[in-house]
């Protein structure tokens, strides 16, 4: 076997390609990270080698991720190219025992470093572990057009955005019972966006970043893709409906009682802060 054949690398690569084919990853847009399980580490260990690579400051301190290994896309790299050239476009990094720094142990063969949004990824993984959601190992950021369009028109607050996503398509509330977090504008790649996002990710699994895209956390790569597709589809339905209504609020969105009925019949407990 080679590392390319391991489940974690194959599934990681597949999501990069799937997202690119959806049109979510223009240029170097978007990024992906995965916190490896003990089994993944065991499978990949024979191929990992720190080769004297330096420890590099994370920019954030994540003690509860000490000693973790992450597969992560590279800064400036294109999702389109991941499946074509794994070794330069993605890498595996190890976090040190203080949770303050990482070093490359596989991949990034041209000297690339992890994505510019690595701080946001690390703080999301850290929030998952702190909140008992260890099963959520995937963090995925994509430049999803309709979700970006949405926050160009309506206020980027979590309640407004959640209600739009829930009410435009019956099964969105099943995918996102905790709702969708929303952030106003932040410079991409900043530690500010990473910290603001981490606050939201304590209570949500998905957030829209105004003018920029969306980020979510999931337990599998398939779930991450499905969540991003659901968010983007619902946002697209809303924007189309709003255009059909001459730019005003669509007339026949799902009501709060209908949302409650969907939850009751699917045994889902929604975040009631976002219901009337
Ligand atoms: O990886 O998407 O937000 C490039 C980006 C930064
Ligand atoms: Zn981005």
Short mmCIF file of C-alpha atoms and ligand atoms in Angstrom, two decimals, residues 28-31 115-117 141 143 188-189 209 212, ligand 1:
data_model
loop_
_atom_site.label_atom_id
_atom_site.label_comp_id
_atom_site.label_asym_id
_atom_site.label_seq_id
_atom_site.Cartn_x
_atom_site.Cartn_y
_atom_site.Cartn_z
CA UNK A 28 -6.78 29.12 -4.59
CA UNK A 29 -10.15 29.67 -2.91
CA UNK A 30 -11.20 27.37 -0.10
CA UNK A 31 -9.34 24.95 2.13
CA UNK A 115 -3.65 27.12 4.28
CA UNK A 116 -3.82 30.81 5.18
CA UNK A 117 -6.96 29.92 7.18
CA UNK A 141 -14.13 26.20 3.89
CA UNK A 143 -16.37 30.04 -1.63
CA UNK A 188 -9.48 36.52 4.89
CA UNK A 189 -6.79 34.59 6.72
CA UNK A 209 -18.52 34.59 6.39
CA UNK A 212 -16.29 35.51 1.55
O1 LIG B 1 -7.32 29.48 0.73
O2 LIG B 1 -10.01 30.71 0.76
O3 LIG B 1 -9.90 32.30 2.79
C1 LIG B 1 -7.72 30.72 0.28
C2 LIG B 1 -8.92 31.14 1.03
C3 LIG B 1 -8.73 32.08 2.13
#
